[in-house]
mmCIF file of C-alpha atoms in Angstrom:
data_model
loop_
_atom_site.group_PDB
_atom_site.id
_atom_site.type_symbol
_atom_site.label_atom_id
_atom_site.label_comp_id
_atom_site.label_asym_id
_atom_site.label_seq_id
_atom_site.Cartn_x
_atom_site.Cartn_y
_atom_site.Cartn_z
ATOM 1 C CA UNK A 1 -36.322 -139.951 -115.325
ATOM 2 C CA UNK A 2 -33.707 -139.471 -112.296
ATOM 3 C CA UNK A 3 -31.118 -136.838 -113.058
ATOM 4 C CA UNK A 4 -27.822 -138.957 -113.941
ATOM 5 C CA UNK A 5 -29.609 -141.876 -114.722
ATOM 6 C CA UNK A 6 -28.503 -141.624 -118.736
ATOM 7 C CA UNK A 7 -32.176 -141.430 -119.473
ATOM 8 C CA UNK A 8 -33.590 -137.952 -121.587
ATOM 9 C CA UNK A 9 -33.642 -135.292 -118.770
ATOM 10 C CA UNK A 10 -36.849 -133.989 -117.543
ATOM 11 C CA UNK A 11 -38.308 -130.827 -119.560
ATOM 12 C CA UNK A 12 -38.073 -127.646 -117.594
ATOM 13 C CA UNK A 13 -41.405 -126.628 -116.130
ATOM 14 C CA UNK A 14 -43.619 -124.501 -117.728
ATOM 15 C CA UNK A 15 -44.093 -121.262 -116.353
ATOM 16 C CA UNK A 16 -47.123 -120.766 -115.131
ATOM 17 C CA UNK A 17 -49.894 -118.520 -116.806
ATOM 18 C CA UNK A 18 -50.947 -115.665 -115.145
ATOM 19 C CA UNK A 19 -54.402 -115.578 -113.727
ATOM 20 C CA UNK A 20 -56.589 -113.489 -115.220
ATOM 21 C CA UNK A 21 -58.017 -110.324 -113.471
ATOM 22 C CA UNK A 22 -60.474 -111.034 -111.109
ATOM 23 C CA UNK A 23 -63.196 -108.315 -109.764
ATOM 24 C CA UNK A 24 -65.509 -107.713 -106.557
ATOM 25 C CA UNK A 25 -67.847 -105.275 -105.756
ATOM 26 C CA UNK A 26 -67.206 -103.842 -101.961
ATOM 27 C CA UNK A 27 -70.276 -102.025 -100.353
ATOM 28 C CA UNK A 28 -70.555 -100.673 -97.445
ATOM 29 C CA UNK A 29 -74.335 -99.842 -96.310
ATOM 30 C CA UNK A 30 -75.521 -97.317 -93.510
ATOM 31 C CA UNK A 31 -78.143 -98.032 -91.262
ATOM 32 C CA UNK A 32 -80.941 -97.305 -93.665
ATOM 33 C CA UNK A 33 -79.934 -100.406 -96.012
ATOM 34 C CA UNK A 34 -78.286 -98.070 -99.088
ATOM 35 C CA UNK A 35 -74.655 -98.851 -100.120
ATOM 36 C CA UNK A 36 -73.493 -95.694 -99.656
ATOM 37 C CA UNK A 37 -69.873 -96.764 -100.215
ATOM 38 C CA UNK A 38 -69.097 -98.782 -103.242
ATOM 39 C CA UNK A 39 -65.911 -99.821 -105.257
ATOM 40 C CA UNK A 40 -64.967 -102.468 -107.553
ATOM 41 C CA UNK A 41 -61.856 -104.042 -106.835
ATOM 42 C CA UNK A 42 -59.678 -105.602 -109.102
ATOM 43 C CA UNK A 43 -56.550 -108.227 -108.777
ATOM 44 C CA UNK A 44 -54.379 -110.324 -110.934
ATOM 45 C CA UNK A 45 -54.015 -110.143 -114.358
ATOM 46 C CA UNK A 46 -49.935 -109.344 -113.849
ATOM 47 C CA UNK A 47 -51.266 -105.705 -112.557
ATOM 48 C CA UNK A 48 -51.850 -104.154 -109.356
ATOM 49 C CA UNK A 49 -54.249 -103.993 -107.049
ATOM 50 C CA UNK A 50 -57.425 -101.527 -108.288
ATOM 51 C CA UNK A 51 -59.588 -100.006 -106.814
ATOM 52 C CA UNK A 52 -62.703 -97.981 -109.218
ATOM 53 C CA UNK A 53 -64.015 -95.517 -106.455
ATOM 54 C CA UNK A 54 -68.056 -95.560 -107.742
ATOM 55 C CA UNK A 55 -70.239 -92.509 -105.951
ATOM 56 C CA UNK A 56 -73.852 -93.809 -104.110
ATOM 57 C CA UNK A 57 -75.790 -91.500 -106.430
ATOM 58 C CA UNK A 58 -74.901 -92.685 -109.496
ATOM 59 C CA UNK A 59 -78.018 -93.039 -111.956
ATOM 60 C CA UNK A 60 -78.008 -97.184 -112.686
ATOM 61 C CA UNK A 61 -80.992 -99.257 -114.696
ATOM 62 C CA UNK A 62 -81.074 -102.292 -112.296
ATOM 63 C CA UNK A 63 -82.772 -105.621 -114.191
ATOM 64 C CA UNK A 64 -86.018 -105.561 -113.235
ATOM 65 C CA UNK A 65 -86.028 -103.011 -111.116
ATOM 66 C CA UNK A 66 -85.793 -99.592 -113.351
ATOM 67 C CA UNK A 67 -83.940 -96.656 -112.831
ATOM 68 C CA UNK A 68 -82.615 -96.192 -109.454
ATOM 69 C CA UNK A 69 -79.270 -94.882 -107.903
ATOM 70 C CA UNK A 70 -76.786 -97.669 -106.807
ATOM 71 C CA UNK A 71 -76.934 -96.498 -103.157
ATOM 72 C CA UNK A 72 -80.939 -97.959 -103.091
ATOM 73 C CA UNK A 73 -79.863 -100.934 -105.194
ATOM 74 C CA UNK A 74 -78.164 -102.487 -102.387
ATOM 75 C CA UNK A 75 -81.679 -102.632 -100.812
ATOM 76 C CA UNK A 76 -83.365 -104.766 -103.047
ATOM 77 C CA UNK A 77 -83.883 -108.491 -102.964
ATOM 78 C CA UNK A 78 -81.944 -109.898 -105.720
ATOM 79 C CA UNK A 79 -78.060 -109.412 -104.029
ATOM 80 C CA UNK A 80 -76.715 -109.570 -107.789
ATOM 81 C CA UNK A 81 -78.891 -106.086 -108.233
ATOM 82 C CA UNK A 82 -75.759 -103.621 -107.730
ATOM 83 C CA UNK A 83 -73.305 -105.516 -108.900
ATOM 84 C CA UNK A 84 -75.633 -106.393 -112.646
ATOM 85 C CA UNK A 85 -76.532 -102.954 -112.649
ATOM 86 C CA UNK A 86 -72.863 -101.514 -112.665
ATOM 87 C CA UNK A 87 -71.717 -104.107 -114.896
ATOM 88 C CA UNK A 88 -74.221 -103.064 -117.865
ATOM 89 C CA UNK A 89 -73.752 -99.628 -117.426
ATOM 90 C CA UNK A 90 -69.660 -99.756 -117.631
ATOM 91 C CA UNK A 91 -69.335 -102.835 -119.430
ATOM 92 C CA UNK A 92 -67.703 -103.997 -117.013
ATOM 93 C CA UNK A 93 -67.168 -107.822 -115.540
ATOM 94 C CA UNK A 94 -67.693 -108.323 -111.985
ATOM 95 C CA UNK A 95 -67.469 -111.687 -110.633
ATOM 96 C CA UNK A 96 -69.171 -110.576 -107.508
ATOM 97 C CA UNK A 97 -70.022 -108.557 -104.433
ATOM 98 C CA UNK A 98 -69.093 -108.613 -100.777
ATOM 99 C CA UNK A 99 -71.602 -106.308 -99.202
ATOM 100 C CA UNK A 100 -71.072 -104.899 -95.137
ATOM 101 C CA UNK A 101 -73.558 -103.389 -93.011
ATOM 102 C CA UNK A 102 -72.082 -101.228 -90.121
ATOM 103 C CA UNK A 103 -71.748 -104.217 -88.244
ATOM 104 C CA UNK A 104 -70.117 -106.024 -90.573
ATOM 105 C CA UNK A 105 -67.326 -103.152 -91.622
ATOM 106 C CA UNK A 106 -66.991 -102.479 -87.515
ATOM 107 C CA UNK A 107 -66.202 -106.461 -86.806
ATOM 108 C CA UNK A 108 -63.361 -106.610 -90.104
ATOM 109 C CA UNK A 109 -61.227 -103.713 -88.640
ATOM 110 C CA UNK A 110 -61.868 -105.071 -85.285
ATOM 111 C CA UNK A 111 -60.137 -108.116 -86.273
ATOM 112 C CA UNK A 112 -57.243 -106.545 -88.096
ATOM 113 C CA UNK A 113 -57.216 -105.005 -83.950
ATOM 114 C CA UNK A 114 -57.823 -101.715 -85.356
ATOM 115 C CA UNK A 115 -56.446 -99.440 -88.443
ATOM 116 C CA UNK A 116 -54.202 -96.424 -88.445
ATOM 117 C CA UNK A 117 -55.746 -93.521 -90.324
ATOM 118 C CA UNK A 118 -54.607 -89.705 -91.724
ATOM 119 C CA UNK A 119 -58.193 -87.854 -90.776
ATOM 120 C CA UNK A 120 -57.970 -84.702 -92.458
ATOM 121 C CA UNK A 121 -61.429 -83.592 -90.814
ATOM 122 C CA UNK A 122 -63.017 -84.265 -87.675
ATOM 123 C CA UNK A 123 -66.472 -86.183 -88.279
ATOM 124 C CA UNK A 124 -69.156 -85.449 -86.008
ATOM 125 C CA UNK A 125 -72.167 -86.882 -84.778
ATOM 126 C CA UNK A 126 -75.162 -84.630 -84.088
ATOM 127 C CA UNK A 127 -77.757 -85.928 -81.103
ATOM 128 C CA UNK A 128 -81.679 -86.197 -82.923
ATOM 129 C CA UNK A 129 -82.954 -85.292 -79.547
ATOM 130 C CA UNK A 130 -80.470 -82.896 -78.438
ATOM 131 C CA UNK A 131 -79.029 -81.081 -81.123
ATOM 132 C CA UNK A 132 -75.635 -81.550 -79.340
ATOM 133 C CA UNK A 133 -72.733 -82.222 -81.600
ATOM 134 C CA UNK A 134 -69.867 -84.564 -81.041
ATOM 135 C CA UNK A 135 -66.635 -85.146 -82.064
ATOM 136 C CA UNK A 136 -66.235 -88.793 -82.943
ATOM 137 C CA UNK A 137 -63.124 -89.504 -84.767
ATOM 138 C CA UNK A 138 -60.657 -86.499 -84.289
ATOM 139 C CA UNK A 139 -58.404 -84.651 -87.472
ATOM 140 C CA UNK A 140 -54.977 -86.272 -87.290
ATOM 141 C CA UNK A 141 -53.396 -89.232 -87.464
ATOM 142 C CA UNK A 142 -55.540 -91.568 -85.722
ATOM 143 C CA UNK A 143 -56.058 -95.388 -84.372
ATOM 144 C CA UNK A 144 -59.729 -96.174 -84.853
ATOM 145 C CA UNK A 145 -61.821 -99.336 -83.335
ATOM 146 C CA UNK A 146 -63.836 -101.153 -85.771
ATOM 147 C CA UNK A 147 -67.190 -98.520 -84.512
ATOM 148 C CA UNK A 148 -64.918 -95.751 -85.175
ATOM 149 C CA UNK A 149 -64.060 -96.828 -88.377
ATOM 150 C CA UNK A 150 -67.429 -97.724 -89.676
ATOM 151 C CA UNK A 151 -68.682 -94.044 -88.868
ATOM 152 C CA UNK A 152 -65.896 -92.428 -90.184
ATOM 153 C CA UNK A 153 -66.092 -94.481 -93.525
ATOM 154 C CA UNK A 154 -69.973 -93.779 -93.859
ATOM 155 C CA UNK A 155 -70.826 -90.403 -92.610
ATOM 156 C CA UNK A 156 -71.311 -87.656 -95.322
ATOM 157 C CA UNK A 157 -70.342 -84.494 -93.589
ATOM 158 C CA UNK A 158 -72.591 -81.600 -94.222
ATOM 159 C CA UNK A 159 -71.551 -79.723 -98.003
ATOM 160 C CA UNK A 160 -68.928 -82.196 -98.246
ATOM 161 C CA UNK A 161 -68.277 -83.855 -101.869
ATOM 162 C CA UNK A 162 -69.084 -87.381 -102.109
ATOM 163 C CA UNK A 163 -65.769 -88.379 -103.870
ATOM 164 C CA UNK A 164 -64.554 -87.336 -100.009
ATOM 165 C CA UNK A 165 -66.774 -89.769 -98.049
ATOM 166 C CA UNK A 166 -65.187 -92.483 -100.883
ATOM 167 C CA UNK A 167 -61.812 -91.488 -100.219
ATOM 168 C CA UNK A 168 -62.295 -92.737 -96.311
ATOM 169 C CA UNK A 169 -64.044 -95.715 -97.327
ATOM 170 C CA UNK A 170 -61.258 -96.555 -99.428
ATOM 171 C CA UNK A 171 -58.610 -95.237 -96.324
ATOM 172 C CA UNK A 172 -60.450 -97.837 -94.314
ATOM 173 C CA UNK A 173 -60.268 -100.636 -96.685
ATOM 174 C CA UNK A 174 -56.915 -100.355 -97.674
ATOM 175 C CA UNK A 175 -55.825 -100.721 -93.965
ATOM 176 C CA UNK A 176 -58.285 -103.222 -93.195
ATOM 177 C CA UNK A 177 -57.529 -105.864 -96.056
ATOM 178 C CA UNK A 178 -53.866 -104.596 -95.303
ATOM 179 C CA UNK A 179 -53.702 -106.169 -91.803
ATOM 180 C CA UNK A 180 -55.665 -109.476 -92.626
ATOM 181 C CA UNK A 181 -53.823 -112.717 -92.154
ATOM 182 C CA UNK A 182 -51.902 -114.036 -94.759
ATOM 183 C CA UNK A 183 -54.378 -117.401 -94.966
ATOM 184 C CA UNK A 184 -56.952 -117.670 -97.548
ATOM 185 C CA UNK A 185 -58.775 -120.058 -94.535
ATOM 186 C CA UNK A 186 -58.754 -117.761 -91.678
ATOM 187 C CA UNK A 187 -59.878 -114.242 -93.873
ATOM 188 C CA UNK A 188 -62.784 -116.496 -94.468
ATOM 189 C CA UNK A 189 -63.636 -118.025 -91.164
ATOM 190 C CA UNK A 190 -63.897 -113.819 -90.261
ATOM 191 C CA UNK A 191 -66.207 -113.462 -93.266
ATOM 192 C CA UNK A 192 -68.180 -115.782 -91.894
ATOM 193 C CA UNK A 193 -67.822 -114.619 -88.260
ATOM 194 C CA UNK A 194 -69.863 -111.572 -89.614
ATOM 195 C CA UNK A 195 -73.007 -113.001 -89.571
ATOM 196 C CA UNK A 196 -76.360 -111.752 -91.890
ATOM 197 C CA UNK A 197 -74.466 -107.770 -92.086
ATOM 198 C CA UNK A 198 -72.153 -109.114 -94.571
ATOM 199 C CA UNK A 199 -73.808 -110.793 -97.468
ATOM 200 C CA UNK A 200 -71.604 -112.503 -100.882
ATOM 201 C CA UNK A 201 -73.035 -113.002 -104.296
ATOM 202 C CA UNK A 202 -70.054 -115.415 -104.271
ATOM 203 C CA UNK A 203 -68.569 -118.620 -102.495
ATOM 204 C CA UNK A 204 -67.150 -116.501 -98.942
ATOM 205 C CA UNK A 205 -63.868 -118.661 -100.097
ATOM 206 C CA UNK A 206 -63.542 -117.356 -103.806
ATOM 207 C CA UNK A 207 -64.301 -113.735 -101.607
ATOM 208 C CA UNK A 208 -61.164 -115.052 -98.921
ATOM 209 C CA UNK A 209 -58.774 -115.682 -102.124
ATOM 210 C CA UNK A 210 -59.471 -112.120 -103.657
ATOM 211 C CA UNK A 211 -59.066 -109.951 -100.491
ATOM 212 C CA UNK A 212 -55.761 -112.077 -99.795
ATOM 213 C CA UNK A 213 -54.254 -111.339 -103.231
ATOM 214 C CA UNK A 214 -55.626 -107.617 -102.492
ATOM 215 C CA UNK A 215 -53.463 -107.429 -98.877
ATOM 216 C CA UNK A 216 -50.317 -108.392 -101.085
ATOM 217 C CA UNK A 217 -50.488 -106.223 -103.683
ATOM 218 C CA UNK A 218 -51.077 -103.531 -101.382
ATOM 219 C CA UNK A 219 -48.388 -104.395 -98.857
ATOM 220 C CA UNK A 220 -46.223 -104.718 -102.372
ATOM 221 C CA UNK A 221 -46.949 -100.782 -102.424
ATOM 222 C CA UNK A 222 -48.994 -101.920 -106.102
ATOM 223 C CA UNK A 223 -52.883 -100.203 -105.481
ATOM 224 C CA UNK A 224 -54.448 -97.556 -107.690
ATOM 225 C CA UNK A 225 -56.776 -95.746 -106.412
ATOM 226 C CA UNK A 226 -59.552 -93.866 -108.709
ATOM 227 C CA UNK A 227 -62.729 -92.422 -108.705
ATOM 228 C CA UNK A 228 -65.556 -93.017 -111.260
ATOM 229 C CA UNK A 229 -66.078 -89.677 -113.872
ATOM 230 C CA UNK A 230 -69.629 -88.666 -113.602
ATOM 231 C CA UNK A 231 -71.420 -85.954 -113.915
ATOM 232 C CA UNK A 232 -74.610 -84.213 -112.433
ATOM 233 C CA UNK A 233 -77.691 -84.518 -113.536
ATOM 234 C CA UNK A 234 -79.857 -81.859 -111.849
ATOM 235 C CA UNK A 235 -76.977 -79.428 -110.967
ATOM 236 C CA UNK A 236 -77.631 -76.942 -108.012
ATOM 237 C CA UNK A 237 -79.456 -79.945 -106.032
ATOM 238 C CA UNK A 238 -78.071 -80.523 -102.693
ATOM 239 C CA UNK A 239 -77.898 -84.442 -102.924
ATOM 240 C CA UNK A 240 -78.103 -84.400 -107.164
ATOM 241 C CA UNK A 241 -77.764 -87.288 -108.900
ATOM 242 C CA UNK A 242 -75.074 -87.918 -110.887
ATOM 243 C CA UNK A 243 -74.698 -90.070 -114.718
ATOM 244 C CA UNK A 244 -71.449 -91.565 -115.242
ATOM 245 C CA UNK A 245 -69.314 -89.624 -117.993
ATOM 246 C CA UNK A 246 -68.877 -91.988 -120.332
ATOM 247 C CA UNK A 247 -66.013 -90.754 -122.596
ATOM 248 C CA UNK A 248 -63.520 -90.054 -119.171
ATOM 249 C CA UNK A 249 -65.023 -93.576 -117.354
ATOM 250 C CA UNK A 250 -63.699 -95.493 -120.213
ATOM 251 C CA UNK A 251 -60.312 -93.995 -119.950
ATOM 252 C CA UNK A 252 -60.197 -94.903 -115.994
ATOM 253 C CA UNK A 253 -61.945 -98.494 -116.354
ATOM 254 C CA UNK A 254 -59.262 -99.401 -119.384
ATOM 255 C CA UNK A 255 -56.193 -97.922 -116.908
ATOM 256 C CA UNK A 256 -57.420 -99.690 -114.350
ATOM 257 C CA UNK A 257 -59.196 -102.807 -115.028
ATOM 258 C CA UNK A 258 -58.494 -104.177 -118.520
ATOM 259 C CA UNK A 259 -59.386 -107.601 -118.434
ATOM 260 C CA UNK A 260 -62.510 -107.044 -116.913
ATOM 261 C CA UNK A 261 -63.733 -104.734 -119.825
ATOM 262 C CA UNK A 262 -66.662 -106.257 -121.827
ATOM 263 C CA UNK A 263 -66.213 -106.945 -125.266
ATOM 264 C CA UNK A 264 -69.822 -106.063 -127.722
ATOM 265 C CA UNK A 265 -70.335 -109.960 -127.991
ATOM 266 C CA UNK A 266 -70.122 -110.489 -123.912
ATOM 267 C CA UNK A 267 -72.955 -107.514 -123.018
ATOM 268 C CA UNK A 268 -75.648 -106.307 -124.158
ATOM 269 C CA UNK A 269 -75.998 -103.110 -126.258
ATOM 270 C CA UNK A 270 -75.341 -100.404 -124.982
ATOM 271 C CA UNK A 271 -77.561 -97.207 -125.950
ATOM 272 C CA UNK A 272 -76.143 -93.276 -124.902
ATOM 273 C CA UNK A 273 -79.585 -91.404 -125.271
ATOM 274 C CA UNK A 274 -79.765 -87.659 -125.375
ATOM 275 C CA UNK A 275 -82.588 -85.469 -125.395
ATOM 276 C CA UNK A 276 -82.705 -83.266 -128.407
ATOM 277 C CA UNK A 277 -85.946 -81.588 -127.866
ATOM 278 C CA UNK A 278 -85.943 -80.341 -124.487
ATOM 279 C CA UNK A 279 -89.446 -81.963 -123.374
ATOM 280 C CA UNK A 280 -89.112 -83.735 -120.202
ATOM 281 C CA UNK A 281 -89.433 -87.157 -119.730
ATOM 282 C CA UNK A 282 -88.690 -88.306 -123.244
ATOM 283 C CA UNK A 283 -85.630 -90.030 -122.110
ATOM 284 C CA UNK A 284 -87.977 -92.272 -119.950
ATOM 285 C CA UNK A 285 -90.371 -92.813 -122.466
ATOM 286 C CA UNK A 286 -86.808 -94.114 -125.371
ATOM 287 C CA UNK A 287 -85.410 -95.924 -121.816
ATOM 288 C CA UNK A 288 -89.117 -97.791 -121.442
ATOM 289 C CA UNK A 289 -88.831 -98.810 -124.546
ATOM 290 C CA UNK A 290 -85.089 -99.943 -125.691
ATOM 291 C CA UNK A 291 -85.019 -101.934 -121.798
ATOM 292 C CA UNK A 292 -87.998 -103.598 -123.645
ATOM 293 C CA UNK A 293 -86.174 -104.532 -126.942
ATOM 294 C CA UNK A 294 -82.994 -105.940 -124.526
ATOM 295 C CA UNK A 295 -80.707 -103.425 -124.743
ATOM 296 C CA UNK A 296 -79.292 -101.256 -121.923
ATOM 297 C CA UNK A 297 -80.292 -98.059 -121.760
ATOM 298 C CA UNK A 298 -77.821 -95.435 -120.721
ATOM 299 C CA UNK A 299 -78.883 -91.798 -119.843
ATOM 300 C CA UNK A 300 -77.103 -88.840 -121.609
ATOM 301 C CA UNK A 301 -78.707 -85.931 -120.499
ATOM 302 C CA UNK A 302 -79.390 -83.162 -123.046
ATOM 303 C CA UNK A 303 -77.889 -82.361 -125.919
ATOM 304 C CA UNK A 304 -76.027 -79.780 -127.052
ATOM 305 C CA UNK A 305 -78.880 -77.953 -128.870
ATOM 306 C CA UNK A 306 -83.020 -78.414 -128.690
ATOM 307 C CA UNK A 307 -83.206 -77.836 -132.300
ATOM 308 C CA UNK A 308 -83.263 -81.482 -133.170
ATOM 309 C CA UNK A 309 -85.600 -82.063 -135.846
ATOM 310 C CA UNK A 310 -85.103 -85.880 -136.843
ATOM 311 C CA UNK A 311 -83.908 -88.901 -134.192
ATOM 312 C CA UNK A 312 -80.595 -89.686 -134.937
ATOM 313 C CA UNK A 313 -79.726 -93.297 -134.168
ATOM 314 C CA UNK A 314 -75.270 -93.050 -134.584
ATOM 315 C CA UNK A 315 -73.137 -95.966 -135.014
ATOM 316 C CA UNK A 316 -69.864 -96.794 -135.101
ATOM 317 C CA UNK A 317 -68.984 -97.711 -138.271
ATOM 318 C CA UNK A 318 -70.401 -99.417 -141.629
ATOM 319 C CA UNK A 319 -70.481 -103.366 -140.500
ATOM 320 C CA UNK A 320 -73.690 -104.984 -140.804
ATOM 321 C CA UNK A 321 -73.439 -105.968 -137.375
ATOM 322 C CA UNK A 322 -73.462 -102.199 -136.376
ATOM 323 C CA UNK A 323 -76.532 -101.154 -138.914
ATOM 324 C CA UNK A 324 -78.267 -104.217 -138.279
ATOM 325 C CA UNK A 325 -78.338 -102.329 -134.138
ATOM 326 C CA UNK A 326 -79.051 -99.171 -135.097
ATOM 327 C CA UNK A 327 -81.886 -100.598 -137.260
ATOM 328 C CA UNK A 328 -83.120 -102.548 -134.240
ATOM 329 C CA UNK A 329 -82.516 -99.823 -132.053
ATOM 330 C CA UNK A 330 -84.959 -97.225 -134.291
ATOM 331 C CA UNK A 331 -87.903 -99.531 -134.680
ATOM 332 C CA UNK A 332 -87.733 -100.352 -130.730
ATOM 333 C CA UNK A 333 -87.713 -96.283 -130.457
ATOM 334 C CA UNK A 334 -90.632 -96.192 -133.460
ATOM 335 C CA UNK A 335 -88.151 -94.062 -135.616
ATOM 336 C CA UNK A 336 -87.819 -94.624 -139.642
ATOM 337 C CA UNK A 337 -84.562 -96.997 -140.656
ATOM 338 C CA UNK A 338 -83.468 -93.506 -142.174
ATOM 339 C CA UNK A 339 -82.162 -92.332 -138.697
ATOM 340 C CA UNK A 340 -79.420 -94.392 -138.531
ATOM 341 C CA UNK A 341 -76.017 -92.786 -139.371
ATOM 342 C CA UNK A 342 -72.791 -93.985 -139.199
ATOM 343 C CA UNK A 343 -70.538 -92.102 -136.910
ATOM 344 C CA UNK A 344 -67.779 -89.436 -138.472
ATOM 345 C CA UNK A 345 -64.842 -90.643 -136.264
ATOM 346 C CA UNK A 346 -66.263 -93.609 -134.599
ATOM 347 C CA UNK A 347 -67.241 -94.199 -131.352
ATOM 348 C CA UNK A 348 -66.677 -96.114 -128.008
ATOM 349 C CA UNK A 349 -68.782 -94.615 -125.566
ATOM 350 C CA UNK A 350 -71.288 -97.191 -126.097
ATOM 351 C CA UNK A 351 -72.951 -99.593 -129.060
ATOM 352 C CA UNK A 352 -75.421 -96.729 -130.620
ATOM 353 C CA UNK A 353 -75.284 -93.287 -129.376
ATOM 354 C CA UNK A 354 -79.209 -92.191 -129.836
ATOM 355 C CA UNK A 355 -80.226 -87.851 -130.263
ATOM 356 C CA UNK A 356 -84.309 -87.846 -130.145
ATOM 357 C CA UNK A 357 -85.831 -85.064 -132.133
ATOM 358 C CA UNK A 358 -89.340 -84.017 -132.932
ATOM 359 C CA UNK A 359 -90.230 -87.309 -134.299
ATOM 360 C CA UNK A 360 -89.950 -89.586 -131.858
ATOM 361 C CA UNK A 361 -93.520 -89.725 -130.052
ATOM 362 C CA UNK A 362 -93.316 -90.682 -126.283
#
């Protein structure tokens, strides 16, 4: 009814709910295919912007596919393949991916008319034919062109970290989305305007919304920026593979993207397997077979001793829910129903936490 009319008043409007967090995978391949820059961003949720820094070489099991790192993921087939892989591994939702070739990265900051950088180090280019090296993108503050800005987010400069090469890719990023229009229509006509070097797992409009919320929070000065906790696998290796480091991750992906975490009933299980014995390969052999029996296998390295005598399948606690998946978990690895303990002080790092010893038999 009309204000003043002597009829009951209207009600006052309901607030409206916040929207739930909402993720994306950005990638950012080189010329040989590989996303060798990836991040999942988050937005929403009441929180700011996020942005989980996640390194090339990081050890994934991709559906399908096997064990691969999440660089070469980008190169298969299925688009979904990095973005399902990273998901399983962190428990982690992501609602999808927005994937740029050079091209692609080169033709965003292009359209923002360029981005405004701090280089700490010069990045150089070194001529196959010649051997001659060249200074490409200078140290100092800098105004890079969309090629500029594509080599200095994707070159790995020689004994140089990898959590380095992410911090540019995230530099270039944060400027690009940044300087975007503030119109969900005409971020997306650019998508589009990319052409077959970007490629979306999603509706390029649903990808338009995101990187528009993105721009605001980070023109609201509200972005975190972190790096996923891993650790190397064979340490000394010039380009070693690294495991994600599960115990630290969680800490980062529950900081920084709450409402995205997977509860136990929304993924898979999740197995931690360690090698207790020392022989190589039996990790392969337990991953062959738990991938087979549905659950997600996750690698742990070795553990702390090669002494181990009997598998031990841990889980959290007492529920029949938990002992029911440890039960599952030892017949898939062949391993009596005996192995399964319940864990001292609990456990998050994943669903079962598995230590093979002498008696498992690849």
């Amino acid at each position: 009814s009309t204000a003043g009319s002597g009829g009951t008043p209207d009600p006052a409007p309901t607030p409206s709910a916040v929207a739930p967090q909402e993720t994306l995978l950005i990638q950012a391949r080189n010329d040989a295919d590989l996303g060798v820059d990836n991040m999942v961003a988050g937005v929403g949720g009441g929180l700011p912007a996020a942005q989980l820094l996640v390194p090339s070489r990081l050890i994934v099991d991709v559906p399908g596919a096997g064990q691969q790192t999440l660089g070469a993921s980008a190169r298969l087939l299925d688009r979904t393949a990095s973005q399902d892989a990273l998901s399983d591994l962190l428990a982690l939702r992501i609602d999808g991916t927005l994937s740029l070739g050079r091209l692609a990265l080169a033709g965003m900051v292009d359209y923002v008319g360029g981005i405004t950088v701090d280089v700490d180090k010069p990045i150089t280019e070194v001529d196959q034919e010649t051997g001659v090296e060249t200074v490409v993108v200078p140290s100092g503050t800098q105004t890079l062109d969309g090629t500029q800005a594509a080599t200095y987010a994707l070159t790995w400069l020689p004994d140089e970290p990898e959590a380095a090469r992410l911090a540019r890719f995230s530099q270039v990023m944060t400027a690009t989305i940044s300087g975007l229009p503030d119109d969900a229509l005409r971020i997306e006509q650019m998508l589009t305007s990319l052409g077959g070097s970007a490629r979306t797992t999603t509706a390029s409009a649903t990808v338009a919304q995101f990187l528009l919320q993105m721009r605001q929070s980070i023109l609201d000065g509200g972005q975190q920026v972190r790096v996923l906790p891993t650790t190397d696998i064979e340490a000394g290796e010039a380009l070693a593979v690294v495991r994600v480091d599960l115990v630290a991750a969680k800490g980062v992906i529950d900081s920084l993207l709450p409402q995205a975490v997977l509860t136990g009933a929304e993924s898979n299980p999740r197995v931690l397997v360690q090698n207790g014995v020392g022989t190589p390969g039996l990790g392969a052999n337990a991953r062959y077979r738990q991938v087979g029996a549905g659950m997600v296998y996750i690698n742990g390295g070795n553990a702390d001793q090669f002494d181990q005598e009997q598998t031990l399948v841990i889980v959290a606690d007492a529920t029949t829910e938990s002992v029911t998946l440890g039960e599952s978990d030892a017949e898939a690895l062949g391993v009596p129903p005996t192995s399964v303990q319940i864990a001292e002080d609990g456990q998050n790092v994943a669903d079962v936490v598995v230590i093979l010893g002498a008696d498992f038999e690849p």
